Short mmCIF file of C-alpha atoms (C1' of nucleotides) in Angstrom, two decimals:
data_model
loop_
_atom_site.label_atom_id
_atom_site.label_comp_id
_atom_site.label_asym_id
_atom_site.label_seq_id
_atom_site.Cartn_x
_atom_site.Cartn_y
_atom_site.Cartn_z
CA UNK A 7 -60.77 -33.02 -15.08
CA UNK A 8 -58.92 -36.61 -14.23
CA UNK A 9 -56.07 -36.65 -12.56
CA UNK A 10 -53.59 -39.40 -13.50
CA UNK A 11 -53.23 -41.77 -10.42
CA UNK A 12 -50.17 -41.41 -8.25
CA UNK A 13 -47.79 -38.90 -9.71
CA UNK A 14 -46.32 -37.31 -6.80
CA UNK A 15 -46.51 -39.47 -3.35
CA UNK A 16 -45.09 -37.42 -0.55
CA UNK A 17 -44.94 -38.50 2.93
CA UNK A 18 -45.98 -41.84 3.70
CA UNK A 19 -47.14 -42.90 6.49
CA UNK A 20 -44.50 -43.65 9.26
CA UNK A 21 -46.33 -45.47 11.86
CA UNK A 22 -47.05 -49.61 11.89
CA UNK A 23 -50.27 -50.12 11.27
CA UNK A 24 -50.25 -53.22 12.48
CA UNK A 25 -49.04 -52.85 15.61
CA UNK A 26 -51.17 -49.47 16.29
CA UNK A 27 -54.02 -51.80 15.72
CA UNK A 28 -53.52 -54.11 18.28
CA UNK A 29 -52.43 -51.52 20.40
CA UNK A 30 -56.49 -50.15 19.78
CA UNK A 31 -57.97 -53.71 20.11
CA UNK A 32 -56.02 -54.37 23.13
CA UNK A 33 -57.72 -51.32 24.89
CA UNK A 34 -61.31 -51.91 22.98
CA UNK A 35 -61.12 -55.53 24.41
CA UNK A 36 -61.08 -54.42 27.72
CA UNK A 37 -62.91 -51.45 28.00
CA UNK A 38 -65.20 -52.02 25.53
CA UNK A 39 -66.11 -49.64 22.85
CA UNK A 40 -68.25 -46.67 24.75
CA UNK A 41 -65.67 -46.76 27.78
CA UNK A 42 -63.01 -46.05 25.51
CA UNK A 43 -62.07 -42.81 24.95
CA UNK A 44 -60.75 -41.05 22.23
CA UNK A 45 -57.58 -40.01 24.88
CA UNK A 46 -57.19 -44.05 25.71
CA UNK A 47 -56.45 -44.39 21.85
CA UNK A 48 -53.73 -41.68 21.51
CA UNK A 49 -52.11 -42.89 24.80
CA UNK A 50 -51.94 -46.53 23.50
CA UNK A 51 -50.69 -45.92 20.18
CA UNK A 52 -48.45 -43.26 20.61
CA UNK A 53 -50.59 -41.94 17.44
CA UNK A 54 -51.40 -38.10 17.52
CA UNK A 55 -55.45 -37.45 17.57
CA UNK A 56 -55.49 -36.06 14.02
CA UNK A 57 -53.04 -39.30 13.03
CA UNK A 58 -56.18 -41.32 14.18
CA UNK A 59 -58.40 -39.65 12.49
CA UNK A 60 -56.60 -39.37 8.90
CA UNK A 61 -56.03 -42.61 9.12
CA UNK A 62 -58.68 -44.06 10.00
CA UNK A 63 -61.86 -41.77 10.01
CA UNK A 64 -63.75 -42.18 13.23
CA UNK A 65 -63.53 -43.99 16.98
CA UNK A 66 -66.39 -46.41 15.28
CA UNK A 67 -64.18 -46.86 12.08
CA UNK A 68 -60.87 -47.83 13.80
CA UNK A 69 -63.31 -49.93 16.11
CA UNK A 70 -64.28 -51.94 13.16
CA UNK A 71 -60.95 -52.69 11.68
CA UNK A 72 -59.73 -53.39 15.21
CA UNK A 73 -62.88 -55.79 15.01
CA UNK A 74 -61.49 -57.11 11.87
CA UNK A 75 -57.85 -57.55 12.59
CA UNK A 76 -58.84 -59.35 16.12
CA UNK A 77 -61.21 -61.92 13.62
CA UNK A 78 -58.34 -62.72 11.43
CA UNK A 79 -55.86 -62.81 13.62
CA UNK A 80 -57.60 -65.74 15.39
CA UNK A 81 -58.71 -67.01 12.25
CA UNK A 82 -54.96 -68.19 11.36
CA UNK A 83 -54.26 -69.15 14.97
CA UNK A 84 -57.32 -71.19 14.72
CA UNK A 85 -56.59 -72.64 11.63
CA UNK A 86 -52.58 -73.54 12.32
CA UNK A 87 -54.69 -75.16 15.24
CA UNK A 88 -56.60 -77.25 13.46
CA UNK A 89 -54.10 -78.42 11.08
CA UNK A 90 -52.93 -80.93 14.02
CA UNK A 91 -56.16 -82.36 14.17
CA UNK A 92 -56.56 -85.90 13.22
CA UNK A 93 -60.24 -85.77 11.83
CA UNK A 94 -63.06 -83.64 12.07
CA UNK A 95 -64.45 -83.94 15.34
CA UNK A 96 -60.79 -83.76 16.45
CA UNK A 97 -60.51 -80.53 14.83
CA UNK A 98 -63.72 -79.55 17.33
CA UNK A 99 -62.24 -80.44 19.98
CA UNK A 100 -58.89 -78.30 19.37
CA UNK A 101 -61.34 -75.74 18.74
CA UNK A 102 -62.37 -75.61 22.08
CA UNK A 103 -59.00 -76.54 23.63
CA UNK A 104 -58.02 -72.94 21.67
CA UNK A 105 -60.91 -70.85 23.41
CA UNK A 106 -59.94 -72.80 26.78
CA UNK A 107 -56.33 -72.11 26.49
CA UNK A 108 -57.44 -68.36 25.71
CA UNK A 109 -59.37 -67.86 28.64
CA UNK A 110 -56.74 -69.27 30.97
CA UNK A 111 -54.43 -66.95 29.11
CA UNK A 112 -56.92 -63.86 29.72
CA UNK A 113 -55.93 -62.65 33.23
CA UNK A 114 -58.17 -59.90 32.68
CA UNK A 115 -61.11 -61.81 32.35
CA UNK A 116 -61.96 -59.59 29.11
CA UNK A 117 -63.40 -62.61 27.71
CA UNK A 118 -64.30 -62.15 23.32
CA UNK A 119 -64.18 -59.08 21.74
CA UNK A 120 -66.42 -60.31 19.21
CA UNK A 121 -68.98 -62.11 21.38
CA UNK A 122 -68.80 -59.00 24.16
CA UNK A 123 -69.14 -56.00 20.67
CA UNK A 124 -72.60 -58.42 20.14
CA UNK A 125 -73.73 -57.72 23.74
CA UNK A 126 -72.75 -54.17 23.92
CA UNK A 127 -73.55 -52.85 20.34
CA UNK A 128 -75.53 -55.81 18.12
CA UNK A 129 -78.76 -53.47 18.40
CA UNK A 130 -77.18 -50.66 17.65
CA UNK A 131 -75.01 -49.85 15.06
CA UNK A 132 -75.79 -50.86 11.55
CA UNK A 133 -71.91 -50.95 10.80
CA UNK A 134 -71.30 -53.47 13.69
CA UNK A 135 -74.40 -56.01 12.88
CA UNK A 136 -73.17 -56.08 9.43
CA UNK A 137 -69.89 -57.37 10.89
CA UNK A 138 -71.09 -59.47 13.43
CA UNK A 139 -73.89 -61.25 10.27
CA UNK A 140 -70.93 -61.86 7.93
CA UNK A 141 -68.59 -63.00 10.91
CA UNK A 142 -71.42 -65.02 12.54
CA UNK A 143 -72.02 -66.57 9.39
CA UNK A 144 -68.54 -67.46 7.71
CA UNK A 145 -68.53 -69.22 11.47
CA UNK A 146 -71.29 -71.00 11.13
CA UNK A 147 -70.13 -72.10 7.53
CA UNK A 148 -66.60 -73.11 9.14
CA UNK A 149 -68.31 -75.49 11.43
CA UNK A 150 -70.74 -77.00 9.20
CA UNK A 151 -67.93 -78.17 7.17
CA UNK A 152 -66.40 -79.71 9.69
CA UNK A 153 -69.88 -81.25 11.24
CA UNK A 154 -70.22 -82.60 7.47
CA UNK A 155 -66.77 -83.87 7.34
CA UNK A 156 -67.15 -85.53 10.73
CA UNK A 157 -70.52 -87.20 10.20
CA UNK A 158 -69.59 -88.62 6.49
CA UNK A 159 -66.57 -90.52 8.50
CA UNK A 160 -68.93 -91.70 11.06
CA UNK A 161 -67.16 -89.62 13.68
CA UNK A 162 -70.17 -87.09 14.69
CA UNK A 163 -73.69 -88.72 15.01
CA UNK A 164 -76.56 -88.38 12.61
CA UNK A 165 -78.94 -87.07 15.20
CA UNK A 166 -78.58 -83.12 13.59
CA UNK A 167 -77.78 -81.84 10.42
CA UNK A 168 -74.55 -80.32 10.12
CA UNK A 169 -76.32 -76.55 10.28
CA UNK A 170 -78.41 -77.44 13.02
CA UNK A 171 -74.94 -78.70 15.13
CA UNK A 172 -73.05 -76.04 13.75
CA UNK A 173 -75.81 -73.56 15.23
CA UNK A 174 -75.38 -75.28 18.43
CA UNK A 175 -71.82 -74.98 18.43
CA UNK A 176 -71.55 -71.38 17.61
CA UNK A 177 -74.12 -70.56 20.33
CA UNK A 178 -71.90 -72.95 22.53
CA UNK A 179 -68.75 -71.14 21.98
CA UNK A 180 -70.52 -67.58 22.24
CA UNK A 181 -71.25 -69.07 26.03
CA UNK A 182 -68.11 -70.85 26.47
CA UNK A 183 -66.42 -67.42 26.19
CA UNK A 184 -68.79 -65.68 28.47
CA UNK A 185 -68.94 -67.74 30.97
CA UNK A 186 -64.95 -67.98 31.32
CA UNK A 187 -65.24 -64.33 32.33
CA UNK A 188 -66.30 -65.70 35.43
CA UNK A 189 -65.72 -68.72 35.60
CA UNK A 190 -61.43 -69.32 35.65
CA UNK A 191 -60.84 -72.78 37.04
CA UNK A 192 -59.48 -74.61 34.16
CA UNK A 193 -61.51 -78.19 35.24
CA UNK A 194 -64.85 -76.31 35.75
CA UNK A 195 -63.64 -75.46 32.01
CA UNK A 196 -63.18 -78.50 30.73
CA UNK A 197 -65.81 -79.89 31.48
CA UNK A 198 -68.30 -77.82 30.16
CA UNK A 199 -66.11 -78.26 26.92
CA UNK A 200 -66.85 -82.05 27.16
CA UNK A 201 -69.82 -81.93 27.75
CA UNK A 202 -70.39 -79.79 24.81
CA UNK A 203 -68.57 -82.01 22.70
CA UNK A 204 -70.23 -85.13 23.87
CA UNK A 205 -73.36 -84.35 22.29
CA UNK A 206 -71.94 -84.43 18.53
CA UNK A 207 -70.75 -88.05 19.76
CA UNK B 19 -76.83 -37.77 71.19
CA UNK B 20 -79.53 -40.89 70.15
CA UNK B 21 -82.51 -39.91 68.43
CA UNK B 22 -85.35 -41.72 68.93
CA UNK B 23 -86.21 -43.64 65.67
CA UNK B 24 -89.10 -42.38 63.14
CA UNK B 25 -89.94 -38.64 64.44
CA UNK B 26 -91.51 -37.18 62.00
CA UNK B 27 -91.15 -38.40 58.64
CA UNK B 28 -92.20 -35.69 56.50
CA UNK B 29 -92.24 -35.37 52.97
CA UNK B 30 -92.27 -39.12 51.79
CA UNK B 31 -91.42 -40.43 48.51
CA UNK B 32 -93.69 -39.92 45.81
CA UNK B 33 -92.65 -41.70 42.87
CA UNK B 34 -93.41 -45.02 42.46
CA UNK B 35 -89.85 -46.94 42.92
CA UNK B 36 -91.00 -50.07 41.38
CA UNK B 37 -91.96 -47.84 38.54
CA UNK B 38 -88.77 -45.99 38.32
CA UNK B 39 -86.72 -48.81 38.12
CA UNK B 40 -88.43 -50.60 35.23
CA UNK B 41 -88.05 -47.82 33.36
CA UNK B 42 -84.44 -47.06 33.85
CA UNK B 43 -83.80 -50.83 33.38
CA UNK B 44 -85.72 -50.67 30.41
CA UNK B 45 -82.75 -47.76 29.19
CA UNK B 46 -79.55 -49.90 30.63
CA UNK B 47 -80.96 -53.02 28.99
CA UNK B 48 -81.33 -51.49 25.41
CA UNK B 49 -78.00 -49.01 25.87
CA UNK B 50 -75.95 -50.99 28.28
CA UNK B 51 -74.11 -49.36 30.91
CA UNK B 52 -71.86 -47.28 29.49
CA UNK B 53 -73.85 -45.67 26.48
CA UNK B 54 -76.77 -44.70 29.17
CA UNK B 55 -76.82 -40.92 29.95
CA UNK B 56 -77.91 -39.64 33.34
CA UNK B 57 -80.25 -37.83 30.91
CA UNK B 58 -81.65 -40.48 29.68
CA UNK B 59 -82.45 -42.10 32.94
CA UNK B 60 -84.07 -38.77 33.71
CA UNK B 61 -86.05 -38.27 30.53
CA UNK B 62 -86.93 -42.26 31.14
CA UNK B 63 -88.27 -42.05 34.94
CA UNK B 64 -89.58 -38.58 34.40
CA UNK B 65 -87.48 -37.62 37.80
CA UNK B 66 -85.64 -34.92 38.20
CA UNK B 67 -81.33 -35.37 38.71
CA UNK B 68 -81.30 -34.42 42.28
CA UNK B 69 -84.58 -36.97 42.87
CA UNK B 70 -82.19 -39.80 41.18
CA UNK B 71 -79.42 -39.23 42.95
CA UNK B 72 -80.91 -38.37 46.19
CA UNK B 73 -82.77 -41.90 45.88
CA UNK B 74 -79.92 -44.15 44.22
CA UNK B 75 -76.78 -42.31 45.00
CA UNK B 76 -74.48 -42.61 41.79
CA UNK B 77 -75.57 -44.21 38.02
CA UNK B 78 -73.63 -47.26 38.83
CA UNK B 79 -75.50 -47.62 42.10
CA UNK B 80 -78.89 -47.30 40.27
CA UNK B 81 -77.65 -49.65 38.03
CA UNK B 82 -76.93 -52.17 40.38
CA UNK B 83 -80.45 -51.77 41.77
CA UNK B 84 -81.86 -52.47 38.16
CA UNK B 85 -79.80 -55.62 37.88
CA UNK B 86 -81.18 -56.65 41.21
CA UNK B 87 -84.84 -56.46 40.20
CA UNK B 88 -84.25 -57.47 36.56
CA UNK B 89 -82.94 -60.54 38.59
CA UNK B 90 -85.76 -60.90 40.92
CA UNK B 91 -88.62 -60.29 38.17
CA UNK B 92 -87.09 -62.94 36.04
CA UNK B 93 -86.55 -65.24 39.02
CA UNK B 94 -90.11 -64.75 39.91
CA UNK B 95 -91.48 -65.37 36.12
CA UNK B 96 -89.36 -68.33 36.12
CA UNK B 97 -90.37 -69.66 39.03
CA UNK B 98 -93.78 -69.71 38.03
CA UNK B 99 -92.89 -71.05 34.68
CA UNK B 100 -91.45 -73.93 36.15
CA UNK B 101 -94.22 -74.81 38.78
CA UNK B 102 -96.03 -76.41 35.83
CA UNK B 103 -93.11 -79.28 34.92
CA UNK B 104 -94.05 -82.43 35.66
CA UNK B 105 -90.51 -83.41 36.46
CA UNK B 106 -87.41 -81.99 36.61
CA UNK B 107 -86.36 -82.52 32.91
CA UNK B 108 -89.49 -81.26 32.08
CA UNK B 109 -88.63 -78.29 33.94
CA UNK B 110 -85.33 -77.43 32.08
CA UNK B 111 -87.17 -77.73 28.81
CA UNK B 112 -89.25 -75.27 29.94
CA UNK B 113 -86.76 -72.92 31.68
CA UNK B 114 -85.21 -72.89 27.62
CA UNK B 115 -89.18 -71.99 26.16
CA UNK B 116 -88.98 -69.24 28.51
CA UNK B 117 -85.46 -67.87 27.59
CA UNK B 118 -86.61 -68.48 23.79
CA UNK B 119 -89.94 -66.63 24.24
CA UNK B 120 -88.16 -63.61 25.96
CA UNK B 121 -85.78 -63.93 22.59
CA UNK B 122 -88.65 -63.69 20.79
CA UNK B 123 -90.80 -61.16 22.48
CA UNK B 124 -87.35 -58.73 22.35
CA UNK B 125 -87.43 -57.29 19.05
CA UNK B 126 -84.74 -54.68 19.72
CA UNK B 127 -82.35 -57.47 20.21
CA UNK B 128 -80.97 -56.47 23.18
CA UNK B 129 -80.44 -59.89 24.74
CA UNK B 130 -79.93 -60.96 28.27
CA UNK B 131 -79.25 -57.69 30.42
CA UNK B 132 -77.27 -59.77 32.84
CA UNK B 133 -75.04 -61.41 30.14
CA UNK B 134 -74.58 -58.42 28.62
CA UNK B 135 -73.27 -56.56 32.19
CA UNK B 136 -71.00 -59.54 32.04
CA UNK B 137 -69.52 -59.15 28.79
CA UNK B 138 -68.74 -54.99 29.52
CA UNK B 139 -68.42 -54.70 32.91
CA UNK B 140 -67.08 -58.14 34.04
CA UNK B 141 -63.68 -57.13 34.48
CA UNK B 142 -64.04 -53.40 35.66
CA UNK B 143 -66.38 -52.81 38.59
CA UNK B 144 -66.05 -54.85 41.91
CA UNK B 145 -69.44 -54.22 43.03
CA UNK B 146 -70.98 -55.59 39.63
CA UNK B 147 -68.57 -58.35 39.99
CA UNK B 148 -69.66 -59.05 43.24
CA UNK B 149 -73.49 -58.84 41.72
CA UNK B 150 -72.61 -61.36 38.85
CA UNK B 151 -70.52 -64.16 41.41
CA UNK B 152 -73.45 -64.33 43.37
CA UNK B 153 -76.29 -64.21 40.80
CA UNK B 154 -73.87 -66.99 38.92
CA UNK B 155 -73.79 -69.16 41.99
CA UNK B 156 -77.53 -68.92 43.04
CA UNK B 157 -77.85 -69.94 39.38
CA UNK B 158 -75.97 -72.38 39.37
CA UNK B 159 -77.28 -73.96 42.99
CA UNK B 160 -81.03 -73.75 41.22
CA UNK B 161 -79.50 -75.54 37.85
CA UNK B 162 -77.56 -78.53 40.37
CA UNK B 163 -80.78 -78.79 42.40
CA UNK B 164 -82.80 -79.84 38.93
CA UNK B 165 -80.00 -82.05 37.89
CA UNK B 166 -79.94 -84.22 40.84
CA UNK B 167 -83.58 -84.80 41.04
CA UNK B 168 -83.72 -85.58 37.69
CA UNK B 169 -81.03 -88.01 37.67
CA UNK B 170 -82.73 -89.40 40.97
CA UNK B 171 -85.61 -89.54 38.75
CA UNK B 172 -83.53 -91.12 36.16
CA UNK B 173 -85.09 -89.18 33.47
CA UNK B 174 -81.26 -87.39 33.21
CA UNK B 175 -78.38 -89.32 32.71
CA UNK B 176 -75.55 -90.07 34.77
CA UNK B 177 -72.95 -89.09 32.79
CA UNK B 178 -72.16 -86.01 34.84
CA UNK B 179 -72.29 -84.97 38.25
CA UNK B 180 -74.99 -82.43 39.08
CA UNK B 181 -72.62 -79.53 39.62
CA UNK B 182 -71.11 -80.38 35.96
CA UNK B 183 -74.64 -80.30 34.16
CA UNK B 184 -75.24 -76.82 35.85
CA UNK B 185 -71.95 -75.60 34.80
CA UNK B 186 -72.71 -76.76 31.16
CA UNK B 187 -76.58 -75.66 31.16
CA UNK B 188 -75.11 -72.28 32.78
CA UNK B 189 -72.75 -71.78 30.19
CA UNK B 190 -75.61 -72.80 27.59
CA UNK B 191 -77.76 -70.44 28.72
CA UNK B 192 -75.51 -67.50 28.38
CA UNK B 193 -74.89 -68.76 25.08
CA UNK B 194 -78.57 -68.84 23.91
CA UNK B 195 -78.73 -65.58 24.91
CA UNK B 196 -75.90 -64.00 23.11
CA UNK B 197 -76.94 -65.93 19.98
CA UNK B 198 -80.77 -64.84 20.10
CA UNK B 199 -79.41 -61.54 19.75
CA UNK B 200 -78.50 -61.54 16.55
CA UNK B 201 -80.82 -65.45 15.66
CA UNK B 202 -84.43 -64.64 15.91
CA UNK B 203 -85.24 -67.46 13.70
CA UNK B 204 -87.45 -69.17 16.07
CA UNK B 205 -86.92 -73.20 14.30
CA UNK B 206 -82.80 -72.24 14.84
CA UNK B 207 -83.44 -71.21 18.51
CA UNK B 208 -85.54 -74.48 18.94
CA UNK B 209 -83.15 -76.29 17.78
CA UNK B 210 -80.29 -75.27 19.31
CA UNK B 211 -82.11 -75.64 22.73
CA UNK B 212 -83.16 -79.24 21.99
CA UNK B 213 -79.25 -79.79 21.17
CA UNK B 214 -78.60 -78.63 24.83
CA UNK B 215 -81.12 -80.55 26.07
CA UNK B 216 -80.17 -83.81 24.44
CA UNK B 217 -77.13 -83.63 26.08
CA UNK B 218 -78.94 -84.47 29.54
CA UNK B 219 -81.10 -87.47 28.31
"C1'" DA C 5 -33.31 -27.57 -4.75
"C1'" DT C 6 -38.06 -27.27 -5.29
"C1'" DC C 7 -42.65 -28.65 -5.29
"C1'" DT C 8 -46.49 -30.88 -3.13
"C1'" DA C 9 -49.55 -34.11 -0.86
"C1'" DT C 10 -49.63 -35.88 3.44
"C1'" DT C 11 -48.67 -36.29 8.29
"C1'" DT C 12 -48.10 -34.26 12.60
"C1'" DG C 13 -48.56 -31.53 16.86
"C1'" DA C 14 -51.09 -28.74 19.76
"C1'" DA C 15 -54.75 -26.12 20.69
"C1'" DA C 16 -59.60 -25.25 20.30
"C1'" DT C 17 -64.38 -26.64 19.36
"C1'" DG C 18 -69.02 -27.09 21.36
"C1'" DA C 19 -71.59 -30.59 23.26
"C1'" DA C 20 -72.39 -33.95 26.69
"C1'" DC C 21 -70.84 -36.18 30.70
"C1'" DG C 22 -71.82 -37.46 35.94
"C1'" DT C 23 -72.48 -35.00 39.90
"C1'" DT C 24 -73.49 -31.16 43.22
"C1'" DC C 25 -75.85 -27.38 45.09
"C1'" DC C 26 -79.55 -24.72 47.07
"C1'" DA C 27 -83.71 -22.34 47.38
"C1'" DA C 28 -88.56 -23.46 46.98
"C1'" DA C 29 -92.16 -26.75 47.51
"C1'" DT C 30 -94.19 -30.37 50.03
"C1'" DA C 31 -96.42 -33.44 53.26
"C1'" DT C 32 -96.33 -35.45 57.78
"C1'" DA C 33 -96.33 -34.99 62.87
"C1'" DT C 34 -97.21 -31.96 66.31
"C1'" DA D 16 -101.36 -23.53 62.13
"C1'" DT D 17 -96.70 -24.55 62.78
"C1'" DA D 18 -92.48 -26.90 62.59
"C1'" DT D 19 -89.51 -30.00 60.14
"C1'" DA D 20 -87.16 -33.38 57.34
"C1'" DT D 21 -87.26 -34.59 52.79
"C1'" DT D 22 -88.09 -34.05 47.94
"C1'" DT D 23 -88.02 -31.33 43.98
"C1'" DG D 24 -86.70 -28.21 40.10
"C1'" DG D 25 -83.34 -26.06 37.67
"C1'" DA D 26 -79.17 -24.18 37.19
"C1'" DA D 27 -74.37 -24.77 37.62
"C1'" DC D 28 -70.16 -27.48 38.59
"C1'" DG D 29 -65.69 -28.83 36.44
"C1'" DT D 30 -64.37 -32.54 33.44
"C1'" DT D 31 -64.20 -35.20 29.59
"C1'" DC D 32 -66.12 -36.38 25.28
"C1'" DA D 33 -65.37 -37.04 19.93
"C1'" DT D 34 -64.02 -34.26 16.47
"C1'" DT D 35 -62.01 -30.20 13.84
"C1'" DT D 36 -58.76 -26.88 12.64
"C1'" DC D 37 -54.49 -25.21 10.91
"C1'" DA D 38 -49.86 -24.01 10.65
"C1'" DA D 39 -45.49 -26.43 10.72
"C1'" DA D 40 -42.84 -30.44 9.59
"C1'" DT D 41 -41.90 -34.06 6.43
"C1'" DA D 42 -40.45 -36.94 2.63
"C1'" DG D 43 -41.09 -38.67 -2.15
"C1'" DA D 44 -41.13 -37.00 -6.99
"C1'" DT D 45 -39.41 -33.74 -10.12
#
DNA sequence: ATCTATTTGAAATGAACGTTCCAAATATAT
DNA sequence: ATATATTTGGAACGTTCATTTCAAATAGAT
């Protein structure tokens, strides 16, 4: 009994997608994802309840897309970024001058959505750990390149191998961004960015 | 109307508190905060609501007292840990085996329970806040305290000030942390504490 | 204009939430 | 033994939770 596809297409959907998504990241970032409510949702994007939940299933489902928009959102912010850098280990450094510039920007002190979903829910739900794998690996790949690319032109020592550094990194950044919760004085900042950096050197 | 001090003190506290608290940490630290039920902290300490509350006041206040002797037993294990360095370098080596055994040993992943507290509740409840500024700068103190000595020592490098390696071995630490939840490849652990390390010498 | 798949609004669902209450039990000091 | 301050058990508090339901509104295709 097939149907053909799309004859008849009433009523499309009215509301921006877009912007009702970071409307629901903007409230997952700061709550987190069990202090949100279901009502904290509805107020912030104007959606009704059973708008959320035709569109987009469940509170764990619109978590995760929130999880992905936030990821690719920074990914092209991150990578307009990096097109100003001058080499690889450049490109690090404008890396971290991104994440520094975020945390000053972060009144809230909300810190990562990413890194903070890993404390609150890597070891719990499968969904989220299959996100935060993929994520924390496509990272991981991102930076090896650019260890790779940095160490061929003599810019980044020899001492590691661009996984092992790129490892290092990631778990660098993933502390960066939890200690600027705390920690908002933009020197204290810097420095630890350095200092991070000075090891590749 | 005074009343003279310790009159009769019927009825004392059963339950062993130390006890108690261990378990209910034991909840918070594999839940977090939020996603903890009162009745899970009662089927976990095997005390009845009113006992809980008549003992710890609210959740959050219980909380707080599990963060305070998750602190202290750590502090304590760490303590010991280091008392066999031979010098102070020696001793941040081994401050990163112990963070990489408790990695390790946690096969639920559920990572550092202070970190975690930071990454949800950081920007939300003063009294945690208040916890994590302190614990931070006690942390930090300890950290500066090894620095110096081992730079008097010259077995760390002078590169940084004291209070600038603490900052960056804080911020490390939270990083190894957040990474071991979702790295439990021990070699990738290793070497991503050796990175940090390198750093110093 | 009519049909139709979808969205929308508002109320309702039952379960779970943190917290309170109070009578009964308890253990110490007298 | 008696008195007493505290703990305990268990039910109940009102609220909020995530989710469902369903009739009414809507807008594209015919």
């Amino acid at each position: 009994m097939e149907r053909s596809f799309q004859i008849d297409m009433p009523k499309v959907e009215t509301f921006n997608k877009e912007f009702v998504l970071k409307q629901a990241t903007d409230v997952f970032h700061d709550k987190g994802f069990n202090a949100t409510s279901m009502q904290d949702l509805v107020d912030a994007t104007a959606l009704n309840r059973s708008s959320i939940y035709n569109s987009f299933g469940s509170k764990l489902d619109l978590f995760l897309e929130c999880l992905k928009s936030y990821k690719e959102a920074h990914f092209v912010r991150i990578s307009e970024t990096l097109d100003k850098a001058h080499n690889p280990l450049h490109a690090i450094e404008l890396l971290f001058e991104y994440y520094l510039n975020e945390i000053i920007k972060d009144k809230d002190d909300k810190g990562c959505l990413i890194t903070n979903c890993t404390s609150e829910m890597a070891n719990q739900e499968p969904s989220i750990i299959n996100f935060l794998c993929s994520n924390q690996n496509s990272f991981i790949g991102f930076l090896e390149d650019l260890v790779r690319k940095g160490q061929e032109e003599s810019a980044i020592n020899l001492n590691r191998t661009p996984n092992e550094y790129a490892l290092y990194l990631f778990s660098s950044i993933q502390g960066f961004r939890t200690a600027g919760i705390l920690i908002s004085n933009k020197s204290k900042l810097q420095t630890i960015a350095k200092t991070i950096i000075q090891t590749l050197i």
